[in-house]
């Protein structure tokens, strides 16, 4: 008998065209995160131009993340149905137009609506880009490199955001920072149809608009109620709105349990590795986004730095974030992933201790050291936690887990600003109330008590002696808010340590080469083969 031999044909390797397409996909990724971080630096200028209330300012900053988080999963399903390239190009048009509207907003209300449109458009870009990268790079090793390049561009955008924003704000009006993404979207629209393949799922999933509506409404109602309670104190209507948001959230979860093809597969949360990784990653992003929202304002409105100087002061934090992301897989040579994450969180907690030492008369050095420690410490939890979470699920659930991972990223960022921003704002208003000097013009006290941004703008119109006294009160109050937020973040970071320590006995992932057994550990518990290859296998 002649033995039949089957020849395995390796997947086609990507060439110059595919790598050029990756560059086209990576530029918008960089600018989306840059767009988000430069806004923090633009807050003082935005305050002076549009005079938003403290509540409106919070909405302008975090509505973007909330809408992206709510729509990411549904956008992935929509891309499968109408075509991923088509959805990407539609999203690019929307993001470019929304960026223009945001840049030229002439009222706080218009800014909030424009940022909401940015979030809706932004939700289409990430899942479409990731899916197209998987279609462009069929070779597993090339695909890993391509995804790493895309994610690195995503991180670099956030890292250079403060510096680029500082340069822009030094020479142009606050809206100019939102124009940076427009050329990238135009480039994507020109080159996308030429370089990117179209892909549709022959059997796309159903679009559950009811679940999407419940998720969006529960988030927005809950956050709105929380913010109003922080501003007004205990009041019936905000409390009812908050409860309504919680009720809608419970309804959303119940609906997912009863659906054959849910928007979010609740069964995944029964897996301890998945839940602990998700919780650790979400809390890490929560404390980072909330604290950085205050730091950008503190550097300019309390310390008195220019936008460019504030951007330069943020540079140690940006470099620390990149370093932490790159060192995370390297640490796996010597320790388990859970211990690398825990060590990082201890460093981050030390950063919050340093940040809590900031005073109204301090220079930028305290914040610069704190930012470096925070970013170095949080990055391993985000990088390794994401990888462990995705690898905790069976292969057929990888898409759902990836979507939940992206959603939790945006939720962590948005909730950090919403919750900690409300807490810090409440401390500021309580501290300022009753401490302002006598003799203020009618209406000036209310404006100063609303937010530090309005205070600086209002105080600039007061006589010198009165202005100095009022500004001292406002700066001291804002610093107290920053210190309290730092303490809260430090406590939450320590609590997150217990979540990551719970991952220390997670079994190792079976490599694609068949090495490793489910009950054995080579020290790199729950970490993907790609990360092990990037950092080197641990001998633990």
Coordinates of C-alpha atoms in Angstrom, one line a residue:
X1 CA 0.0 0.0 0.0
X2 CA 1.1 3.5 -0.7
X3 CA 0.8 5.8 2.2
X4 CA -0.9 9.1 1.4
X5 CA 1.0 12.2 2.5
X6 CA -0.8 15.5 3.1
X7 CA 1.2 18.6 2.5
X8 CA 0.4 21.5 4.8
X9 CA 0.5 24.7 2.9
X10 CA 1.8 27.5 5.1
X11 CA -0.3 30.7 5.0
X12 CA 0.8 33.4 2.7
X13 CA 3.3 35.9 4.2
X14 CA 2.5 39.6 4.1
X15 CA 4.5 41.8 1.7
X16 CA 5.1 45.5 1.3
X17 CA 1.4 46.2 0.5
X18 CA 0.2 44.7 3.8
X19 CA 2.8 46.5 5.9
X20 CA 1.9 49.8 4.2
X21 CA -1.7 49.0 5.0
X22 CA -0.7 48.5 8.6
X23 CA 0.9 51.9 8.7
X24 CA -2.4 53.4 7.4
X25 CA -4.3 51.6 10.1
X26 CA -1.9 52.5 12.9
X27 CA -1.9 56.3 12.4
X28 CA -5.5 56.7 13.3
X29 CA -5.0 54.4 16.3
X30 CA -2.2 56.7 17.6
X31 CA -4.3 59.9 17.0
X32 CA -7.4 58.5 18.7
X33 CA -5.6 58.1 22.0
X34 CA -3.7 61.3 21.5
X35 CA -7.0 63.1 20.9
X36 CA -8.2 61.9 24.4
X37 CA -5.1 62.8 26.4
X38 CA -4.6 66.3 24.9
X39 CA -8.0 67.2 26.2
X40 CA -6.9 67.1 29.8
X41 CA -4.2 69.7 29.0
X42 CA -6.7 71.9 27.1
X43 CA -9.1 72.1 30.1
X44 CA -7.9 75.5 31.4
X45 CA -8.1 77.1 27.9
X46 CA -11.5 75.4 27.3
X47 CA -12.7 76.8 30.6
X48 CA -11.7 80.4 29.7
X49 CA -13.3 80.1 26.2
X50 CA -16.6 78.3 26.8
X51 CA -17.1 78.8 30.6
X52 CA -18.6 75.3 31.2
X53 CA -19.9 74.3 34.7
X54 CA -17.9 71.7 36.6
X55 CA -20.6 69.1 35.6
X56 CA -20.5 70.1 31.9
X57 CA -16.7 69.8 31.9
X58 CA -16.8 66.2 33.3
X59 CA -19.3 65.3 30.6
X60 CA -17.2 66.8 27.8
X61 CA -14.2 64.7 29.0
X62 CA -15.8 61.3 29.7
X63 CA -18.8 61.1 27.3
X64 CA -16.3 60.0 24.6
X65 CA -15.1 56.9 26.6
X66 CA -18.6 55.9 27.7
X67 CA -20.0 55.9 24.2
X68 CA -17.1 53.9 22.8
X69 CA -17.5 51.4 25.7
X70 CA -21.2 51.0 25.0
X71 CA -20.8 50.6 21.2
X72 CA -17.6 48.7 20.6
X73 CA -19.2 45.2 20.7
X74 CA -22.1 46.2 18.5
X75 CA -19.7 47.9 16.1
X76 CA -17.9 44.6 15.6
X77 CA -21.1 42.8 14.7
X78 CA -22.1 45.6 12.4
X79 CA -18.7 45.3 10.6
X80 CA -19.2 41.6 10.1
X81 CA -22.6 42.4 8.5
X82 CA -21.8 45.4 6.2
X83 CA -18.1 44.9 5.7
X84 CA -15.2 45.8 8.0
X85 CA -13.5 48.1 5.5
X86 CA -16.7 49.9 4.8
X87 CA -17.4 50.4 8.5
X88 CA -13.9 51.7 9.0
X89 CA -14.2 54.3 6.2
X90 CA -17.7 55.4 7.4
X91 CA -16.2 55.8 10.9
X92 CA -13.2 57.8 9.5
X93 CA -15.6 60.2 7.9
X94 CA -17.6 60.5 11.1
X95 CA -14.5 60.9 13.2
X96 CA -13.1 63.6 10.9
X97 CA -16.4 65.6 10.9
X98 CA -16.8 65.2 14.6
X99 CA -13.2 66.4 15.2
X100 CA -14.0 69.6 13.2
X101 CA -17.2 70.2 15.2
X102 CA -15.3 69.7 18.4
X103 CA -12.5 72.0 17.4
X104 CA -14.9 74.8 16.5
X105 CA -17.4 74.3 19.4
X106 CA -18.7 77.7 20.6
X107 CA -20.6 76.5 23.7
X108 CA -20.3 73.8 26.4
X109 CA -23.4 72.0 25.0
X110 CA -22.0 71.9 21.5
X111 CA -18.7 70.5 22.9
X112 CA -20.5 67.7 24.7
X113 CA -22.5 66.7 21.7
X114 CA -19.4 66.8 19.4
X115 CA -17.5 64.7 21.9
X116 CA -20.4 62.2 21.9
X117 CA -20.2 62.0 18.1
X118 CA -16.5 61.4 18.4
X119 CA -17.2 58.5 20.7
X120 CA -19.8 57.0 18.3
X121 CA -17.4 57.3 15.4
X122 CA -14.4 56.1 17.4
X123 CA -16.2 52.9 18.4
X124 CA -16.2 51.8 14.7
X125 CA -12.4 52.3 14.2
X126 CA -10.9 50.0 16.8
X127 CA -12.7 46.7 16.0
X128 CA -12.6 47.3 12.3
X129 CA -8.8 47.9 12.4
X130 CA -8.1 44.9 14.5
X131 CA -10.2 42.6 12.3
X132 CA -8.6 43.9 9.1
X133 CA -5.1 43.3 10.6
X134 CA -6.1 39.7 11.1
X135 CA -7.3 39.4 7.5
X136 CA -4.1 41.1 6.2
X137 CA -1.6 39.0 8.1
X138 CA -2.3 35.3 7.8
X139 CA 1.0 34.2 9.1
X140 CA 0.8 33.8 12.9
X141 CA 4.2 35.4 13.7
X142 CA 3.7 38.3 11.3
X143 CA 0.2 38.8 12.7
X144 CA 1.7 39.0 16.2
X145 CA 4.2 41.6 15.1
X146 CA 1.5 43.6 13.3
X147 CA -0.8 43.6 16.3
X148 CA 2.1 44.6 18.5
X149 CA 2.9 47.5 16.2
X150 CA -0.7 48.6 16.2
X151 CA -1.0 48.4 20.0
X152 CA 2.4 50.3 20.4
X153 CA 1.1 53.1 18.2
X154 CA -2.1 53.2 20.4
X155 CA 0.1 53.5 23.5
X156 CA 2.5 56.0 22.0
X157 CA -0.5 58.3 21.0
X158 CA -1.5 58.5 24.7
X159 CA 2.2 59.0 25.8
X160 CA 3.0 61.9 23.5
X161 CA -0.5 63.5 23.8
X162 CA 0.5 65.9 26.7
X163 CA 3.6 67.0 24.9
X164 CA 2.0 67.5 21.5
X165 CA -1.0 69.2 23.2
X166 CA 1.4 71.5 25.1
X167 CA 3.1 72.6 21.8
X168 CA -0.3 73.2 20.1
X169 CA -1.8 75.1 23.0
X170 CA 1.3 77.3 23.3
X171 CA 0.7 78.7 19.8
X172 CA -3.0 78.0 18.9
X173 CA -6.5 78.1 20.4
X174 CA -7.7 75.1 22.4
X175 CA -9.7 73.6 19.6
X176 CA -6.6 73.1 17.5
X177 CA -5.7 69.9 19.4
X178 CA -8.7 68.2 17.9
X179 CA -7.6 69.0 14.3
X180 CA -4.7 66.6 14.5
X181 CA -6.8 63.6 13.6
X182 CA -8.4 65.2 10.5
X183 CA -5.4 64.7 8.1
X184 CA -5.0 61.1 9.3
X185 CA -8.7 60.3 8.6
X186 CA -8.3 61.9 5.1
X187 CA -5.3 59.7 4.5
X188 CA -7.2 56.7 5.6
X189 CA -10.1 57.6 3.2
X190 CA -7.7 57.9 0.3
X191 CA -5.5 54.9 0.8
X192 CA -8.0 52.6 2.6
X193 CA -10.0 51.6 -0.5
X194 CA -6.7 50.8 -2.3
X195 CA -4.8 49.0 0.4
X196 CA -7.3 47.3 2.6
X197 CA -9.3 44.2 1.7
X198 CA -13.0 44.0 2.3
X199 CA -14.3 41.3 4.6
X200 CA -17.8 40.3 5.6
X201 CA -18.8 37.4 7.8
X202 CA -21.0 35.0 5.6
X203 CA -23.0 34.3 8.7
X204 CA -23.0 37.5 10.8
X205 CA -24.4 37.6 14.2
X206 CA -27.7 39.4 15.0
X207 CA -27.6 43.0 16.1
X208 CA -29.4 43.2 19.5
X209 CA -30.4 46.9 19.6
X210 CA -32.4 46.4 22.8
X211 CA -29.3 45.2 24.7
X212 CA -27.3 48.1 23.2
X213 CA -29.9 50.6 24.3
X214 CA -30.0 49.2 27.9
X215 CA -26.2 49.3 28.1
X216 CA -26.0 52.9 26.9
X217 CA -28.9 54.1 29.1
X218 CA -27.7 52.3 32.2
X219 CA -24.2 53.9 31.9
X220 CA -25.4 57.4 31.2
X221 CA -28.2 57.4 33.7
X222 CA -26.0 56.0 36.5
X223 CA -23.1 58.4 35.8
X224 CA -25.5 61.4 35.5
X225 CA -27.1 60.6 38.8
X226 CA -23.7 60.2 40.5
X227 CA -22.4 63.5 39.1
X228 CA -25.5 65.4 40.1
X229 CA -25.3 64.0 43.7
X230 CA -21.7 65.1 43.9
X231 CA -22.7 68.7 42.9
X232 CA -26.0 69.0 44.7
X233 CA -25.5 66.7 47.7
X234 CA -28.2 64.3 48.7
X235 CA -31.2 65.0 46.5
X236 CA -34.3 63.0 45.4
X237 CA -34.1 63.3 41.6
X238 CA -30.4 62.6 41.1
X239 CA -30.8 59.6 43.5
X240 CA -33.7 58.3 41.5
X241 CA -31.8 58.7 38.2
X242 CA -28.9 56.8 39.7
X243 CA -31.2 54.0 40.9
X244 CA -32.8 53.9 37.4
X245 CA -29.3 53.4 35.9
X246 CA -28.6 50.6 38.3
X247 CA -32.0 49.0 37.5
X248 CA -31.3 49.2 33.8
X249 CA -27.9 47.6 34.4
X250 CA -29.5 44.7 36.2
X251 CA -32.1 44.3 33.4
X252 CA -29.2 44.3 30.8
X253 CA -27.4 41.4 32.7
X254 CA -30.7 39.5 33.0
X255 CA -31.4 39.9 29.3
X256 CA -27.9 38.6 28.4
X257 CA -28.4 35.5 30.4
X258 CA -31.6 34.7 28.5
X259 CA -30.2 35.3 24.9
X260 CA -28.8 32.6 22.7
X261 CA -26.3 35.1 21.2
X262 CA -25.8 37.8 23.9
X263 CA -24.1 41.1 23.5
X264 CA -21.8 40.1 26.4
X265 CA -21.5 36.4 27.4
X266 CA -22.1 36.4 31.1
X267 CA -20.8 32.8 31.4
X268 CA -17.3 34.1 30.9
X269 CA -17.4 35.8 34.3
X270 CA -17.6 32.4 36.0
X271 CA -13.9 31.8 35.0
X272 CA -11.8 33.1 37.9
X273 CA -8.9 34.1 35.7
X274 CA -11.1 36.1 33.4
X275 CA -12.9 38.0 36.2
X276 CA -9.8 38.7 38.3
X277 CA -7.8 39.9 35.3
X278 CA -10.7 42.1 34.1
X279 CA -11.2 43.6 37.6
X280 CA -7.5 44.3 38.1
X281 CA -7.2 45.9 34.6
X282 CA -10.4 48.0 35.0
X283 CA -9.4 49.3 38.5
X284 CA -5.8 50.1 37.3
X285 CA -7.2 52.2 34.4
X286 CA -9.9 53.7 36.7
X287 CA -7.3 55.2 39.2
X288 CA -5.0 56.3 36.4
X289 CA -7.5 58.2 34.4
X290 CA -9.1 59.9 37.4
X291 CA -5.8 61.0 38.9
X292 CA -4.5 62.3 35.5
X293 CA -7.6 64.4 35.0
X294 CA -6.7 66.4 38.1
X295 CA -2.9 66.4 37.5
X296 CA -3.2 68.3 34.2
X297 CA -5.3 71.0 35.8
X298 CA -3.1 71.1 38.9
X299 CA 0.1 71.7 36.9
X300 CA -1.5 74.7 35.1
X301 CA -4.0 76.2 37.5
X302 CA -2.2 75.7 40.8
X303 CA 1.5 75.4 40.0
X304 CA 1.1 78.0 37.2
X305 CA 2.9 76.2 34.3
X306 CA 2.2 77.1 30.7
X307 CA 0.7 74.3 28.5
X308 CA 4.1 73.5 27.0
X309 CA 5.7 73.3 30.5
X310 CA 2.8 71.1 31.7
X311 CA 3.3 68.8 28.7
X312 CA 7.1 68.6 29.5
X313 CA 6.3 67.9 33.2
X314 CA 4.1 65.0 32.0
X315 CA 6.9 63.5 29.9
X316 CA 8.3 61.3 32.7
X317 CA 4.9 59.7 33.1
X318 CA 4.6 59.1 29.4
X319 CA 8.0 57.5 29.2
X320 CA 7.3 55.5 32.3
X321 CA 4.1 54.1 30.7
X322 CA 6.0 53.0 27.6
X323 CA 8.8 51.5 29.7
X324 CA 6.3 49.6 31.9
X325 CA 4.6 48.2 28.8
X326 CA 7.9 47.0 27.3
X327 CA 9.3 45.6 30.5
X328 CA 6.2 43.7 31.5
X329 CA 6.9 40.7 29.2
X330 CA 10.6 40.8 30.1
X331 CA 9.8 40.4 33.8
X332 CA 8.3 37.0 32.9
X333 CA 11.9 35.6 32.7
X334 CA 12.1 35.8 36.5
X335 CA 8.6 35.7 37.9
X336 CA 5.1 34.7 37.3
X337 CA 2.8 37.2 35.6
X338 CA 0.7 37.6 38.8
X339 CA 3.8 38.7 40.7
X340 CA 4.9 41.1 37.9
X341 CA 1.4 42.7 38.0
X342 CA 1.5 42.9 41.8
X343 CA 5.0 44.4 41.9
X344 CA 3.8 47.1 39.4
X345 CA 0.8 47.9 41.5
X346 CA 3.0 48.3 44.6
X347 CA 5.1 50.9 42.6
X348 CA 1.8 52.6 41.5
X349 CA 0.6 52.8 45.1
X350 CA 3.9 54.4 46.1
X351 CA 3.3 56.9 43.3
X352 CA -0.1 57.8 44.9
X353 CA 1.7 58.3 48.2
X354 CA 4.1 60.7 46.5
X355 CA 1.2 62.5 44.8
X356 CA -0.6 63.0 48.1
X357 CA 2.3 65.1 49.2
X358 CA 1.5 67.8 46.6
X359 CA 0.7 71.2 48.1
X360 CA -0.7 74.4 46.8
X361 CA 2.8 75.9 46.9
X362 CA 4.6 72.9 45.5
X363 CA 6.5 72.9 42.3
X364 CA 6.1 70.3 39.5
X365 CA 8.8 67.9 40.8
X366 CA 6.4 66.0 43.1
X367 CA 3.9 65.4 40.3
X368 CA 6.7 64.4 37.9
X369 CA 8.0 61.7 40.2
X370 CA 4.4 60.5 41.0
X371 CA 3.5 60.3 37.3
X372 CA 6.6 58.2 36.5
X373 CA 5.8 55.8 39.3
X374 CA 2.1 55.6 38.4
X375 CA 2.6 54.8 34.8
X376 CA 5.5 52.4 35.3
X377 CA 3.4 50.6 37.9
X378 CA 0.0 50.4 36.2
X379 CA 1.3 49.3 32.7
X380 CA 2.2 45.7 33.6
X381 CA -1.3 45.1 35.0
X382 CA -2.9 46.4 31.8
X383 CA -0.6 44.5 29.4
X384 CA -0.4 41.2 31.3
X385 CA -4.0 41.4 32.6
X386 CA -5.3 41.8 29.0
X387 CA -3.3 38.9 27.8
X388 CA -4.3 36.6 30.6
X389 CA -7.9 37.5 30.2
X390 CA -8.0 36.7 26.5
X391 CA -6.1 33.4 27.0
X392 CA -8.5 32.3 29.8
X393 CA -11.3 31.7 27.4
X394 CA -11.6 28.9 24.8
X395 CA -10.6 29.8 21.2
X396 CA -14.1 30.1 20.0
X397 CA -14.8 32.8 22.6
X398 CA -11.7 34.9 21.7
X399 CA -13.6 37.5 19.8
X400 CA -16.1 38.0 22.6
X401 CA -13.4 38.3 25.2
X402 CA -11.4 40.7 23.1
X403 CA -14.5 42.9 22.8
X404 CA -15.1 42.8 26.5
X405 CA -11.5 43.7 27.1
X406 CA -11.7 46.8 24.9
X407 CA -15.0 47.7 26.5
X408 CA -13.5 47.4 30.0
X409 CA -10.6 49.6 29.0
X410 CA -12.9 52.4 27.9
X411 CA -15.2 51.9 30.9
X412 CA -12.3 52.1 33.3
X413 CA -11.1 55.4 31.7
X414 CA -14.6 56.9 31.7
X415 CA -15.6 55.9 35.2
X416 CA -12.3 57.0 36.6
X417 CA -12.9 60.6 35.4
X418 CA -16.6 60.5 36.3
X419 CA -16.4 59.1 39.8
X420 CA -13.1 60.6 41.0
X421 CA -13.8 63.8 39.1
X422 CA -17.1 64.1 41.1
X423 CA -15.3 63.3 44.4
X424 CA -12.6 65.8 43.8
X425 CA -15.1 68.4 42.6
X426 CA -17.2 67.9 45.7
X427 CA -14.2 68.4 48.0
X428 CA -13.3 71.6 46.1
X429 CA -16.8 73.1 46.4
X430 CA -17.1 72.2 50.1
X431 CA -13.6 73.7 50.8
X432 CA -14.2 76.9 48.9
X433 CA -17.7 77.6 50.3
X434 CA -17.4 80.0 53.2
X435 CA -13.7 80.6 52.8
X436 CA -13.8 83.2 50.1
X437 CA -12.9 86.8 51.0
X438 CA -15.7 89.3 51.5
X439 CA -16.3 92.0 48.9
X440 CA -16.7 89.8 45.9
X441 CA -18.9 91.1 43.1
X442 CA -22.4 89.6 42.7
X443 CA -22.2 86.1 41.1
X444 CA -18.4 85.9 41.4
X445 CA -18.6 83.6 44.5
X446 CA -20.9 81.1 42.7
X447 CA -18.6 80.9 39.7
X448 CA -15.5 80.4 41.8
X449 CA -17.2 77.7 43.8
X450 CA -18.2 75.8 40.7
X451 CA -14.7 74.7 39.5
X452 CA -11.1 75.7 39.5
X453 CA -11.3 76.6 35.8
X454 CA -14.1 79.0 36.3
X455 CA -12.4 80.3 39.4
X456 CA -9.2 81.2 37.6
X457 CA -11.2 82.9 34.8
X458 CA -13.4 84.9 37.3
X459 CA -10.5 85.9 39.6
X460 CA -8.6 87.3 36.6
X461 CA -11.2 90.1 36.5
X462 CA -11.0 91.0 40.2
X463 CA -8.8 93.8 41.8
X464 CA -5.3 92.6 42.6
X465 CA -5.7 92.2 46.4
X466 CA -9.1 90.5 46.2
X467 CA -7.9 88.3 43.4
X468 CA -4.8 87.1 45.3
X469 CA -6.9 86.1 48.4
X470 CA -9.6 84.3 46.3
X471 CA -7.0 82.5 44.2
X472 CA -5.2 81.2 47.3
X473 CA -8.5 79.8 48.5
X474 CA -9.3 78.1 45.2
X475 CA -5.8 76.6 44.8
X476 CA -5.8 75.3 48.3
X477 CA -9.2 73.7 47.8
X478 CA -8.3 72.1 44.5
X479 CA -5.1 70.7 46.0
X480 CA -7.2 69.2 48.9
X481 CA -9.3 67.5 46.3
X482 CA -6.2 66.2 44.5
X483 CA -4.8 64.8 47.8
X484 CA -8.1 63.0 48.7
X485 CA -8.3 61.5 45.2
X486 CA -4.7 60.3 45.6
X487 CA -5.5 58.6 48.9
X488 CA -8.6 57.0 47.4
X489 CA -6.6 55.8 44.4
X490 CA -3.9 54.5 46.6
X491 CA -6.4 52.4 48.6
X492 CA -8.0 51.1 45.5
X493 CA -4.6 50.2 44.1
X494 CA -3.8 48.2 47.2
X495 CA -7.1 46.4 46.9
X496 CA -6.3 45.6 43.3
X497 CA -3.1 43.8 44.6
X498 CA -5.4 41.1 46.2
X499 CA -7.1 40.5 42.8
X500 CA -3.8 40.0 41.0
X501 CA -2.4 37.8 43.8
X502 CA -5.4 35.6 43.2
X503 CA -4.0 34.8 39.8
X504 CA -0.7 33.3 41.1
X505 CA -1.8 29.7 40.6
X506 CA -3.5 30.1 37.2
X507 CA -2.4 27.1 35.0
X508 CA -0.1 27.8 32.0
X509 CA -1.6 28.3 28.6
X510 CA -0.9 25.4 26.2
X511 CA 1.4 26.7 23.5
X512 CA 0.6 26.3 19.8
X513 CA 3.4 23.8 19.5
X514 CA 1.7 21.5 22.0
X515 CA 4.2 22.2 24.8
X516 CA 2.8 22.4 28.3
X517 CA 0.1 20.6 30.1
X518 CA -2.9 22.1 31.6
X519 CA -2.0 21.1 35.1
X520 CA 1.6 22.2 35.0
X521 CA 3.1 25.6 35.1
X522 CA 6.3 26.9 33.6
X523 CA 5.9 30.1 35.6
X524 CA 4.2 32.1 32.9
X525 CA 0.7 31.3 34.1
X526 CA -2.1 32.2 31.8
X527 CA 0.2 34.2 29.5
X528 CA 0.2 33.8 25.7
X529 CA 3.0 32.2 23.7
X530 CA 3.6 35.6 22.0
X531 CA 4.3 37.4 25.3
X532 CA 6.6 34.6 26.5
X533 CA 8.5 34.8 23.2
X534 CA 8.8 38.6 23.6
X535 CA 10.1 38.4 27.2
X536 CA 11.6 34.9 27.5
X537 CA 10.1 32.0 29.4
X538 CA 10.4 32.1 33.2
X539 CA 12.2 29.2 34.9
X540 CA 10.1 29.5 38.0

